[in-house]
Coordinates of C-alpha atoms in Angstrom, one line a residue:
X1 CA 121.3 106.6 53.6
X2 CA 124.6 107.8 54.9
X3 CA 126.9 106.4 57.5
X4 CA 125.1 104.1 59.8
X5 CA 127.1 105.4 62.7
X6 CA 125.4 108.8 62.3
X7 CA 122.1 107.6 61.0
X8 CA 120.1 106.0 63.8
X9 CA 116.9 105.8 61.8
X10 CA 115.3 108.9 63.0
X11 CA 115.1 112.6 62.0
X12 CA 118.3 114.6 61.9
X13 CA 117.3 116.1 65.3
X14 CA 116.7 112.6 66.7
X15 CA 120.0 111.3 65.3
X16 CA 121.9 114.2 66.9
X17 CA 120.2 113.5 70.2
X18 CA 120.9 109.8 70.2
X19 CA 124.6 110.5 69.2
X20 CA 124.9 112.8 72.2
X21 CA 123.2 110.3 74.6
X22 CA 125.5 107.5 73.3
X23 CA 128.5 109.7 74.0
X24 CA 127.2 110.4 77.5
X25 CA 126.8 106.7 78.1
X26 CA 130.3 105.8 76.8
X27 CA 131.8 108.6 78.9
X28 CA 130.3 107.2 82.1
X29 CA 128.9 103.7 81.7
X30 CA 127.9 103.5 85.4
X31 CA 125.5 106.4 85.1
X32 CA 122.1 104.8 85.1
X33 CA 120.2 107.9 84.2
X34 CA 122.1 108.4 81.0
X35 CA 121.2 104.8 80.0
X36 CA 117.5 105.4 80.7
X37 CA 117.5 108.6 78.6
X38 CA 119.1 106.7 75.7
X39 CA 116.6 103.8 75.9
X40 CA 113.7 106.3 76.0
X41 CA 115.1 108.2 73.0
X42 CA 115.5 104.9 71.0
X43 CA 112.0 103.7 71.8
X44 CA 110.5 107.0 70.5
X45 CA 112.2 106.9 67.1
X46 CA 109.8 107.0 64.1
X47 CA 107.2 108.1 66.6
X48 CA 107.3 104.8 68.3
X49 CA 108.8 101.6 66.9
X50 CA 106.8 98.8 65.2
X51 CA 107.4 96.1 62.6
X52 CA 107.2 98.7 59.8
X53 CA 110.0 100.9 61.3
X54 CA 113.3 101.4 59.4
X55 CA 116.1 98.8 59.8
X56 CA 118.4 101.5 61.2
X57 CA 115.9 102.5 63.9
X58 CA 115.3 98.8 65.0
X59 CA 119.0 98.1 65.0
X60 CA 119.6 101.2 67.1
X61 CA 116.9 100.1 69.6
X62 CA 118.3 96.6 69.9
X63 CA 121.9 97.8 70.2
X64 CA 121.0 100.1 73.0
X65 CA 118.9 97.5 74.9
X66 CA 121.7 94.9 74.5
X67 CA 124.4 97.2 75.8
X68 CA 122.1 98.4 78.6
X69 CA 121.1 94.9 79.8
X70 CA 124.7 93.7 79.5
X71 CA 125.7 96.5 81.9
X72 CA 122.6 96.0 84.2
X73 CA 121.4 92.4 83.7
X74 CA 119.3 92.3 86.9
X75 CA 116.7 94.8 85.7
X76 CA 113.8 92.4 85.1
X77 CA 111.4 95.1 84.1
X78 CA 113.6 96.1 81.2
X79 CA 113.9 92.5 80.0
X80 CA 110.1 92.4 80.0
X81 CA 109.9 95.7 78.0
X82 CA 112.5 94.4 75.5
X83 CA 110.6 91.2 75.0
X84 CA 107.3 93.1 74.5
X85 CA 109.0 95.3 71.9
X86 CA 110.4 92.3 70.1
X87 CA 107.0 90.7 70.1
X88 CA 105.5 93.7 68.4
X89 CA 108.4 94.1 66.0
X90 CA 109.3 90.6 65.0
X91 CA 106.9 88.2 66.6
X92 CA 106.9 85.5 69.3
X93 CA 110.2 83.8 68.3
X94 CA 112.2 87.0 68.8
X95 CA 110.4 87.7 72.1
X96 CA 111.2 84.2 73.4
X97 CA 114.9 84.8 72.7
X98 CA 114.8 87.9 74.8
X99 CA 113.0 86.0 77.6
X100 CA 115.6 83.3 77.5
X101 CA 118.4 85.8 77.7
X102 CA 116.7 87.6 80.6
X103 CA 116.0 84.5 82.6
X104 CA 119.6 83.3 82.1
X105 CA 120.8 86.7 83.4
X106 CA 118.5 86.9 86.4
X107 CA 117.7 83.3 87.1
X108 CA 115.8 83.8 90.3
X109 CA 113.4 86.5 89.2
X110 CA 109.9 85.4 90.1
X111 CA 108.5 88.2 88.1
X112 CA 110.4 87.5 84.9
X113 CA 109.9 83.8 84.9
X114 CA 106.2 84.3 85.6
X115 CA 105.9 86.7 82.7
X116 CA 107.8 84.3 80.4
X117 CA 105.5 81.4 81.4
X118 CA 102.5 83.6 80.8
X119 CA 103.8 84.6 77.4
X120 CA 104.4 80.9 76.6
X121 CA 100.8 80.0 77.7
X122 CA 99.4 82.5 75.2
X123 CA 101.7 81.8 72.3
X124 CA 102.3 78.1 72.4
X125 CA 99.6 75.5 72.0
X126 CA 101.7 72.4 72.7
X127 CA 101.1 71.5 76.4
X128 CA 104.4 69.6 77.0
X129 CA 106.4 72.6 75.8
X130 CA 104.6 74.9 78.2
X131 CA 105.0 72.5 81.1
X132 CA 108.7 72.1 80.4
X133 CA 109.1 75.8 80.8
X134 CA 107.1 75.9 84.0
X135 CA 109.2 73.1 85.4
X136 CA 112.4 74.9 84.4
X137 CA 111.1 78.0 86.2
X138 CA 110.2 75.9 89.3
X139 CA 113.9 74.7 89.7
X140 CA 115.0 78.4 89.9
X141 CA 112.2 80.2 91.7
X142 CA 109.9 77.5 93.2
X143 CA 111.4 77.8 96.7
X144 CA 111.3 81.6 96.8
X145 CA 109.3 83.0 99.7
X146 CA 107.4 85.2 97.3
X147 CA 106.9 82.7 94.6
X148 CA 103.1 82.6 94.8
X149 CA 102.5 84.5 91.5
X150 CA 104.5 81.8 89.7
X151 CA 102.6 78.9 91.3
X152 CA 99.3 80.7 90.7
X153 CA 100.2 81.0 87.0
X154 CA 101.2 77.3 86.8
X155 CA 97.9 76.3 88.5
X156 CA 96.0 78.6 86.1
X157 CA 97.5 76.9 83.1
X158 CA 96.6 73.4 84.3
X159 CA 93.1 74.6 85.2
X160 CA 92.7 75.8 81.6
X161 CA 93.8 72.3 80.5
X162 CA 91.4 70.8 83.0
X163 CA 94.3 68.6 84.2
X164 CA 93.0 68.0 87.7
X165 CA 95.6 65.3 88.4
X166 CA 98.4 67.8 87.6
X167 CA 96.8 70.5 89.7
X168 CA 96.8 68.2 92.6
X169 CA 100.4 67.2 92.0
X170 CA 101.4 70.9 91.9
X171 CA 99.6 71.6 95.2
X172 CA 101.1 68.6 96.8
X173 CA 104.5 70.2 96.0
X174 CA 103.6 73.7 97.1
X175 CA 102.2 72.8 100.6
X176 CA 105.7 71.8 101.6
X177 CA 107.3 75.2 100.8
X178 CA 107.5 78.0 103.4
X179 CA 106.1 81.0 101.5
X180 CA 104.0 84.1 101.9
X181 CA 100.6 82.6 101.0
X182 CA 101.1 79.0 102.1
X183 CA 97.8 78.7 103.9
X184 CA 95.5 79.2 100.8
X185 CA 97.4 76.5 98.9
X186 CA 96.8 74.0 101.7
X187 CA 93.1 74.8 101.8
X188 CA 92.8 74.2 98.1
X189 CA 94.9 71.0 98.3
X190 CA 92.7 69.7 101.2
X191 CA 89.5 70.3 99.3
X192 CA 90.8 68.7 96.2
X193 CA 92.3 65.7 98.2
X194 CA 88.8 64.7 99.2
X195 CA 87.9 64.1 95.5
X196 CA 91.0 62.2 94.5
X197 CA 91.5 58.4 94.6
X198 CA 93.4 57.2 97.6
X199 CA 96.1 55.8 95.3
X200 CA 96.9 59.4 94.3
X201 CA 97.2 60.8 97.8
X202 CA 100.0 58.6 99.2
X203 CA 102.4 55.9 98.0
X204 CA 101.3 52.3 97.8
X205 CA 103.3 51.3 100.9
X206 CA 101.8 54.2 102.9
X207 CA 98.3 53.3 101.8
X208 CA 98.8 49.7 102.8
X209 CA 100.1 50.8 106.2
X210 CA 97.0 53.1 106.8
X211 CA 94.7 50.3 105.7
X212 CA 96.4 47.9 108.1
X213 CA 96.0 50.4 110.9
X214 CA 92.3 51.0 110.3
X215 CA 91.6 47.2 110.0
X216 CA 93.6 46.5 113.1
X217 CA 91.7 49.1 115.1
X218 CA 88.4 47.6 113.9
X219 CA 89.5 44.1 115.1
X220 CA 90.6 45.6 118.4
X221 CA 87.2 47.2 118.9
X222 CA 85.4 44.0 117.7
X223 CA 83.6 45.8 114.9
X224 CA 83.1 45.0 111.2
X225 CA 83.6 47.9 108.9
X226 CA 82.4 48.2 105.3
X227 CA 84.9 49.2 102.5
X228 CA 83.3 52.6 102.5
X229 CA 84.0 53.1 106.2
X230 CA 87.5 51.8 105.8
X231 CA 88.1 54.3 103.1
X232 CA 86.6 57.1 105.2
X233 CA 89.0 56.3 108.1
X234 CA 92.0 56.0 105.8
X235 CA 91.2 59.4 104.4
X236 CA 91.0 60.7 107.9
X237 CA 94.5 59.5 108.7
X238 CA 95.8 60.9 105.4
X239 CA 94.1 64.2 106.2
X240 CA 95.9 64.2 109.6
X241 CA 99.2 63.4 107.9
X242 CA 98.8 66.4 105.5
X243 CA 97.7 68.6 108.4
X244 CA 101.0 67.8 110.1
X245 CA 102.8 68.9 106.9
X246 CA 100.8 72.1 107.0
X247 CA 101.8 72.8 110.6
X248 CA 105.4 72.2 109.7
X249 CA 105.2 74.6 106.7
X250 CA 103.5 77.1 109.0
X251 CA 106.3 76.9 111.5
X252 CA 109.0 77.3 108.9
X253 CA 107.1 80.2 107.3
X254 CA 106.8 82.0 110.7
X255 CA 110.5 81.6 111.3
X256 CA 111.3 83.5 108.1
X257 CA 108.5 86.0 108.4
X258 CA 110.5 88.4 110.6
X259 CA 113.4 88.7 108.1
X260 CA 111.1 88.9 105.1
X261 CA 109.1 91.7 106.6
X262 CA 112.3 93.8 106.9
X263 CA 113.2 93.5 103.2
X264 CA 112.2 96.9 101.8
X265 CA 113.8 96.6 98.4
X266 CA 113.7 93.0 97.0
X267 CA 114.9 94.1 93.5
X268 CA 118.1 95.5 92.0
X269 CA 118.9 99.2 91.8
X270 CA 122.1 101.2 91.3
X271 CA 121.5 103.2 94.5
X272 CA 122.8 102.3 97.9
X273 CA 120.8 100.3 100.5
X274 CA 120.2 101.4 104.1
X275 CA 122.6 99.8 106.6
X276 CA 119.6 98.2 108.3
X277 CA 118.8 96.3 105.1
X278 CA 122.3 94.8 104.9
X279 CA 122.0 93.9 108.6
X280 CA 118.7 92.1 107.9
X281 CA 120.2 90.2 105.0
X282 CA 123.2 89.1 107.1
X283 CA 120.9 87.9 109.9
X284 CA 118.6 86.1 107.4
X285 CA 121.6 84.3 105.8
X286 CA 122.9 83.4 109.3
X287 CA 119.5 81.9 110.1
X288 CA 119.2 79.9 106.8
X289 CA 122.7 78.6 107.1
X290 CA 122.0 77.4 110.6
X291 CA 118.9 75.6 109.3
X292 CA 121.3 73.7 107.0
X293 CA 119.1 73.1 103.9
X294 CA 121.5 73.6 101.0
X295 CA 118.9 74.4 98.4
X296 CA 117.1 77.0 100.6
X297 CA 120.5 78.6 101.4
X298 CA 121.4 78.9 97.8
X299 CA 118.0 80.4 97.0
X300 CA 118.4 83.0 99.7
X301 CA 121.9 83.9 98.6
X302 CA 120.7 84.3 95.0
X303 CA 117.9 86.6 96.2
X304 CA 120.3 88.6 98.4
X305 CA 122.6 89.1 95.4
X306 CA 120.0 90.7 93.3
X307 CA 119.3 93.3 96.0
X308 CA 123.0 93.5 97.1
X309 CA 124.7 92.9 93.8
X310 CA 127.0 95.9 94.1
X311 CA 128.2 95.1 97.6
X312 CA 131.3 92.9 97.3
X313 CA 130.8 91.9 100.9
X314 CA 128.0 89.6 99.9
X315 CA 129.9 88.0 97.0
X316 CA 132.8 87.2 99.3
X317 CA 130.4 85.7 101.8
X318 CA 128.6 83.6 99.2
X319 CA 131.9 82.3 97.8
X320 CA 133.2 81.5 101.2
X321 CA 130.1 79.6 102.2
X322 CA 130.0 77.7 99.0
X323 CA 133.7 76.8 99.4
X324 CA 132.8 75.2 102.7
X325 CA 130.4 72.7 100.9
X326 CA 131.8 69.4 99.6
X327 CA 132.6 69.2 95.9
X328 CA 131.4 72.6 94.9
X329 CA 134.5 74.0 93.1
X330 CA 132.6 74.9 89.9
X331 CA 129.9 76.6 91.9
X332 CA 132.5 78.7 93.7
X333 CA 134.1 79.6 90.4
X334 CA 130.8 80.7 89.0
X335 CA 130.2 83.0 91.9
X336 CA 133.6 84.7 91.4
X337 CA 132.9 84.9 87.7
X338 CA 129.6 86.6 88.1
X339 CA 130.9 89.1 90.7
X340 CA 134.0 89.9 88.6
X341 CA 132.5 90.1 85.2
X342 CA 129.1 91.6 85.9
X343 CA 128.5 93.3 89.2
X344 CA 131.4 94.5 91.4
X345 CA 133.0 97.5 89.7
X346 CA 136.7 96.9 88.8
X347 CA 137.6 100.0 90.9
X348 CA 137.2 97.6 93.8
X349 CA 139.6 94.8 92.7
X350 CA 139.5 92.7 95.9
X351 CA 137.0 90.1 94.7
X352 CA 138.9 89.7 91.4
X353 CA 142.2 89.1 93.3
X354 CA 140.4 86.6 95.5
X355 CA 139.2 84.9 92.3
X356 CA 142.8 84.8 91.1
X357 CA 143.9 83.1 94.3
X358 CA 141.1 80.6 93.9
X359 CA 142.3 79.8 90.3
X360 CA 145.9 79.6 91.5
X361 CA 144.8 77.1 94.2
X362 CA 143.0 75.1 91.6
X363 CA 146.1 74.8 89.4
X364 CA 145.0 77.3 86.8
X365 CA 147.9 79.7 87.2
X366 CA 147.5 81.1 83.7
X367 CA 144.0 82.2 84.5
X368 CA 145.2 83.8 87.7
X369 CA 147.8 85.8 85.7
X370 CA 145.1 86.8 83.2
X371 CA 142.8 88.1 86.0
X372 CA 145.7 90.3 87.3
X373 CA 146.4 91.6 83.8
X374 CA 142.8 92.4 83.2
X375 CA 142.6 94.5 86.3
X376 CA 145.7 96.4 85.4
X377 CA 144.5 97.0 81.9
X378 CA 141.8 99.2 83.5
X379 CA 143.5 100.2 86.7
X380 CA 147.2 100.6 85.9
X381 CA 147.9 102.2 89.2
X382 CA 146.4 99.5 91.4
X383 CA 149.3 98.8 93.7
X384 CA 147.5 96.0 95.4
X385 CA 147.1 94.2 92.1
X386 CA 150.7 94.8 91.0
X387 CA 152.0 93.5 94.4
X388 CA 149.6 90.5 94.2
X389 CA 150.8 89.6 90.7
X390 CA 154.4 89.9 91.7
X391 CA 153.8 87.5 94.6
X392 CA 151.9 85.1 92.4
X393 CA 155.0 84.9 90.1
X394 CA 157.3 84.6 93.2
X395 CA 155.2 81.6 94.4
X396 CA 154.9 79.9 91.0
X397 CA 158.1 80.9 89.1
X398 CA 160.6 82.3 91.6
X399 CA 162.1 85.7 92.6
X400 CA 163.3 86.7 89.1
X401 CA 159.7 86.4 87.7
X402 CA 158.4 88.5 90.5
X403 CA 160.9 91.2 89.9
X404 CA 160.1 91.1 86.1
X405 CA 156.5 92.0 86.9
X406 CA 157.7 95.0 89.0
X407 CA 160.2 96.1 86.3
X408 CA 157.5 96.1 83.7
X409 CA 155.3 98.3 85.8
X410 CA 158.1 100.7 86.6
X411 CA 158.9 101.0 82.9
X412 CA 155.3 101.4 81.8
X413 CA 154.3 104.9 80.6
X414 CA 150.7 104.5 81.9
X415 CA 151.8 103.9 85.5
X416 CA 152.1 107.0 87.7
X417 CA 155.3 107.9 89.5
X418 CA 153.7 107.2 92.9
X419 CA 152.7 103.7 91.8
X420 CA 156.3 103.2 90.5
X421 CA 157.6 104.3 93.9
X422 CA 155.5 101.6 95.5
X423 CA 156.9 99.0 93.0
X424 CA 160.4 100.0 93.9
X425 CA 159.7 99.5 97.6
X426 CA 158.2 96.0 96.9
X427 CA 161.3 95.2 94.7
X428 CA 163.6 96.2 97.5
X429 CA 161.6 94.2 100.0
X430 CA 161.8 91.0 97.8
X431 CA 165.6 91.5 97.5
X432 CA 165.8 91.9 101.3
X433 CA 163.4 89.3 102.6
X434 CA 163.4 86.7 99.9
X435 CA 166.9 86.9 98.4
X436 CA 168.4 87.9 101.7
X437 CA 170.5 90.7 100.2
X438 CA 170.4 93.9 102.3
X439 CA 172.9 95.7 100.1
X440 CA 170.9 95.1 96.9
X441 CA 167.7 96.2 98.6
X442 CA 169.4 99.4 99.8
X443 CA 170.7 100.1 96.3
X444 CA 167.1 99.6 95.0
X445 CA 165.9 102.2 97.4
X446 CA 168.7 104.7 96.9
X447 CA 169.5 104.7 93.2
X448 CA 166.3 106.6 92.1
X449 CA 165.4 108.3 95.3
X450 CA 165.2 111.7 93.6
X451 CA 162.5 110.4 91.2
X452 CA 160.3 109.1 94.0
X453 CA 161.0 111.9 96.5
X454 CA 157.4 113.0 96.7
X455 CA 156.1 109.5 97.7
X456 CA 155.2 109.1 101.3
X457 CA 155.1 105.4 100.9
X458 CA 158.6 105.3 99.4
X459 CA 160.2 107.1 102.4
X460 CA 158.3 105.2 105.0
X461 CA 159.2 101.9 103.5
X462 CA 162.9 102.9 103.2
X463 CA 162.9 104.2 106.8
X464 CA 161.3 101.0 108.1
X465 CA 163.8 98.9 106.1
X466 CA 166.8 100.7 107.8
X467 CA 165.2 100.6 111.2
X468 CA 164.7 96.8 111.0
X469 CA 168.3 96.0 110.2
X470 CA 170.0 94.0 113.0
X471 CA 172.8 95.9 114.8
X472 CA 175.3 95.5 117.6
X473 CA 177.6 97.8 119.6
X474 CA 180.2 97.7 116.8
X475 CA 178.0 98.8 113.9
X476 CA 175.4 100.9 115.8
X477 CA 177.0 104.2 114.8
X478 CA 177.0 103.1 111.1
X479 CA 173.3 102.1 111.5
X480 CA 172.5 105.5 112.9
X481 CA 174.1 107.2 109.8
X482 CA 172.0 105.1 107.5
X483 CA 168.8 105.9 109.3
X484 CA 169.7 109.6 109.5
X485 CA 170.5 109.7 105.8
X486 CA 167.0 108.4 104.8
X487 CA 165.3 110.9 107.2
X488 CA 167.4 113.8 106.0
X489 CA 166.8 113.1 102.4
X490 CA 163.1 112.9 103.0
X491 CA 163.1 116.3 104.7
X492 CA 165.2 118.0 102.0
X493 CA 164.1 116.3 98.8
X494 CA 160.4 115.7 99.2
X495 CA 157.5 118.1 98.8
X496 CA 155.4 116.2 101.3
X497 CA 153.3 118.2 103.6
X498 CA 154.6 119.2 107.1
X499 CA 152.1 116.8 108.7
X500 CA 153.5 113.8 106.8
X501 CA 157.1 114.9 107.6
X502 CA 156.1 115.2 111.3
X503 CA 154.7 111.7 111.2
X504 CA 157.9 110.3 109.9
X505 CA 159.8 112.6 112.2
X506 CA 158.2 111.0 115.2
X507 CA 159.4 107.6 114.1
X508 CA 163.0 108.9 113.8
X509 CA 162.8 110.8 117.1
X510 CA 161.7 107.6 118.8
X511 CA 164.6 105.8 117.3
X512 CA 167.0 108.4 118.6
X513 CA 165.6 108.1 122.1
X514 CA 165.6 104.3 122.3
X515 CA 168.8 103.5 120.3
X516 CA 170.8 106.7 119.9
X517 CA 174.3 107.3 121.3
X518 CA 175.8 110.1 123.4
X519 CA 175.2 112.8 120.8
X520 CA 171.7 111.6 119.9
X521 CA 169.8 114.2 121.8
X522 CA 171.3 117.0 119.7
X523 CA 169.8 115.4 116.6
X524 CA 166.6 114.8 118.6
X525 CA 166.2 118.5 119.5
X526 CA 167.1 119.6 116.0
X527 CA 164.3 117.5 114.6
X528 CA 162.0 118.6 117.3
X529 CA 162.6 122.2 116.4
X530 CA 162.3 121.6 112.7
X531 CA 159.1 119.6 112.9
X532 CA 157.2 121.1 115.8
X533 CA 158.8 124.6 116.4
X534 CA 157.1 127.9 115.5
X535 CA 157.1 128.9 111.8
X536 CA 160.1 131.2 112.2
X537 CA 162.4 128.3 113.0
X538 CA 160.7 125.2 111.6
X539 CA 160.6 123.4 108.3
X540 CA 157.3 125.1 107.6
X541 CA 159.1 128.5 107.2
X542 CA 161.7 127.1 104.9
X543 CA 159.1 125.3 102.8
X544 CA 157.1 128.5 102.5
X545 CA 160.1 130.6 101.5
X546 CA 161.0 128.1 98.9
X547 CA 157.6 128.1 97.3
X548 CA 157.3 131.9 97.3
X549 CA 160.7 132.2 95.6
X550 CA 159.7 129.5 93.0
X551 CA 162.5 127.2 94.0
X552 CA 160.2 124.2 95.0
X553 CA 156.8 124.4 93.3
X554 CA 154.0 123.0 95.5
X555 CA 152.3 119.8 94.6
X556 CA 148.8 120.4 93.1
X557 CA 145.9 118.9 95.2
X558 CA 145.4 115.8 93.0
X559 CA 149.1 115.0 93.0
X560 CA 149.4 115.5 96.8
X561 CA 146.5 113.1 97.3
X562 CA 148.4 110.5 95.4
X563 CA 151.8 111.4 96.9
X564 CA 150.6 111.1 100.5
X565 CA 148.2 108.3 100.2
X566 CA 148.6 104.9 101.8
X567 CA 148.4 101.6 99.9
X568 CA 146.2 99.0 101.4
X569 CA 145.0 95.6 100.3
X570 CA 141.4 94.3 100.9
X571 CA 142.2 92.4 104.1
X572 CA 143.9 95.4 105.7
X573 CA 140.8 97.4 105.3
X574 CA 138.4 94.6 106.1
X575 CA 136.5 95.0 109.3
X576 CA 133.3 93.4 110.7
X577 CA 130.3 95.5 109.7
X578 CA 128.9 97.9 112.2
X579 CA 125.5 96.5 113.1
X580 CA 124.4 99.9 114.5
X581 CA 125.3 102.0 111.5
X582 CA 122.6 104.3 110.3
X583 CA 121.8 105.8 106.9
X584 CA 122.9 104.6 103.4
X585 CA 125.6 101.9 103.2
X586 CA 128.3 103.0 100.8
X587 CA 129.3 100.4 98.2
X588 CA 133.0 100.9 99.2

């Protein structure tokens, strides 16, 4: 049979193709098209898989589906396809396992729960087991604005069972729910109500109250009513009571209709949404939060986070809202877990760091550390994560523990020189602002300046450090020498572009103007000439000559991008969304 890793259960040509598609998927797991090609290729093995296909072919199919749906768990259509395949291959028990996994992965999918219930209706002949599934589904999707296919299926099942009392009970629940097709449920409920015993329509206390009202009205009018007439009048009052429920449901449905009509893509996809769609979701969530019904708010957030699963903005919002509810710590944790482990790419670590802060707040410091480590395993150059971890250790274990984190990153062979430069600046800042040792901080900056000479962040942080040191008339000249030394080294040692040097030059020139002594304008005009003069007398000419003579090789474009980049954390980049933005909304 050969090695299973190269025998996928097909012909030699099919095996080679699946091996190639597997390699494509592993090389770029975010590429949805590659996954689709792999799934199609696996489904076509042996001319189309069935229960008589080879074990290798079936294992290949299952492995591909499992990996695919682990990566994209919100694709309800593929869960349905997988369940159908398992039904054809191995029978109802295997199909049910897939449905259970799917419904656990996308708990608020009306389509998937409805398909599962339909499957159960056809394959199980024990009514209480079918009803248990319908009730489980109702807890997850019963309040969805578009849940009518599910309720129709539930009513269809009870109609098959000729369980009129249960049909009435279901309708009595549904008429309270604002949903797309609310009116037809009320009409069916009203017709059925006329045939049901009074005791089924309302509680015993309410029935007694209605009877007392009818009999009291009769006494007031001086008439004697038969029991049939009393029952007729009671039914009239009950009918009016349910009509008021209908009117309330109609009002609540109308409130939501505007937002629902603007939802153009209610399902998950890997492509971006239009800005207008995000705006509509924000407004809809604002509305539902103002209404104040906890269950309805959760249902809407869960719906939103199917469509908007790849937008960390919505995960942040959900976690923040849930954190504002009393006693919901586990629910908040679950939101962060889902965002971090399933949906928001690790290339955007903000939500994971927020999760770490939540765990730290909850006293789970080891988990907070583990989250930072997990991010750095994949993104070793995430300066935001390194600094966040160092400060976690500073808060929990002291300065030495924070510095140990930075030391480890500086010593790591997988961390770039530009990230190491940022770690050095953070180390120096801790020595200065936490330990209070200016000399140790200056030493941290200066001892390996040559190694970090091409880092814009390194020079800016060192320059800012020197500029912020307190001075007086006695030490001002010494202070000027220290500032000038940093600026001069930056100009002579770094391969930063002229634009970056000009930017730092303006900071130094401003310092000379505002705090320089009698001779400061000489330095000022020298810098002015070097930074902003014509090529024949500026740094640009010297830099060009050096490159042409091979003395200072130019940074390649990729290295320059890293060397001159800025480091931001999530909150520094956070801004209120532009409600007037047009086109596609980038995930970043």
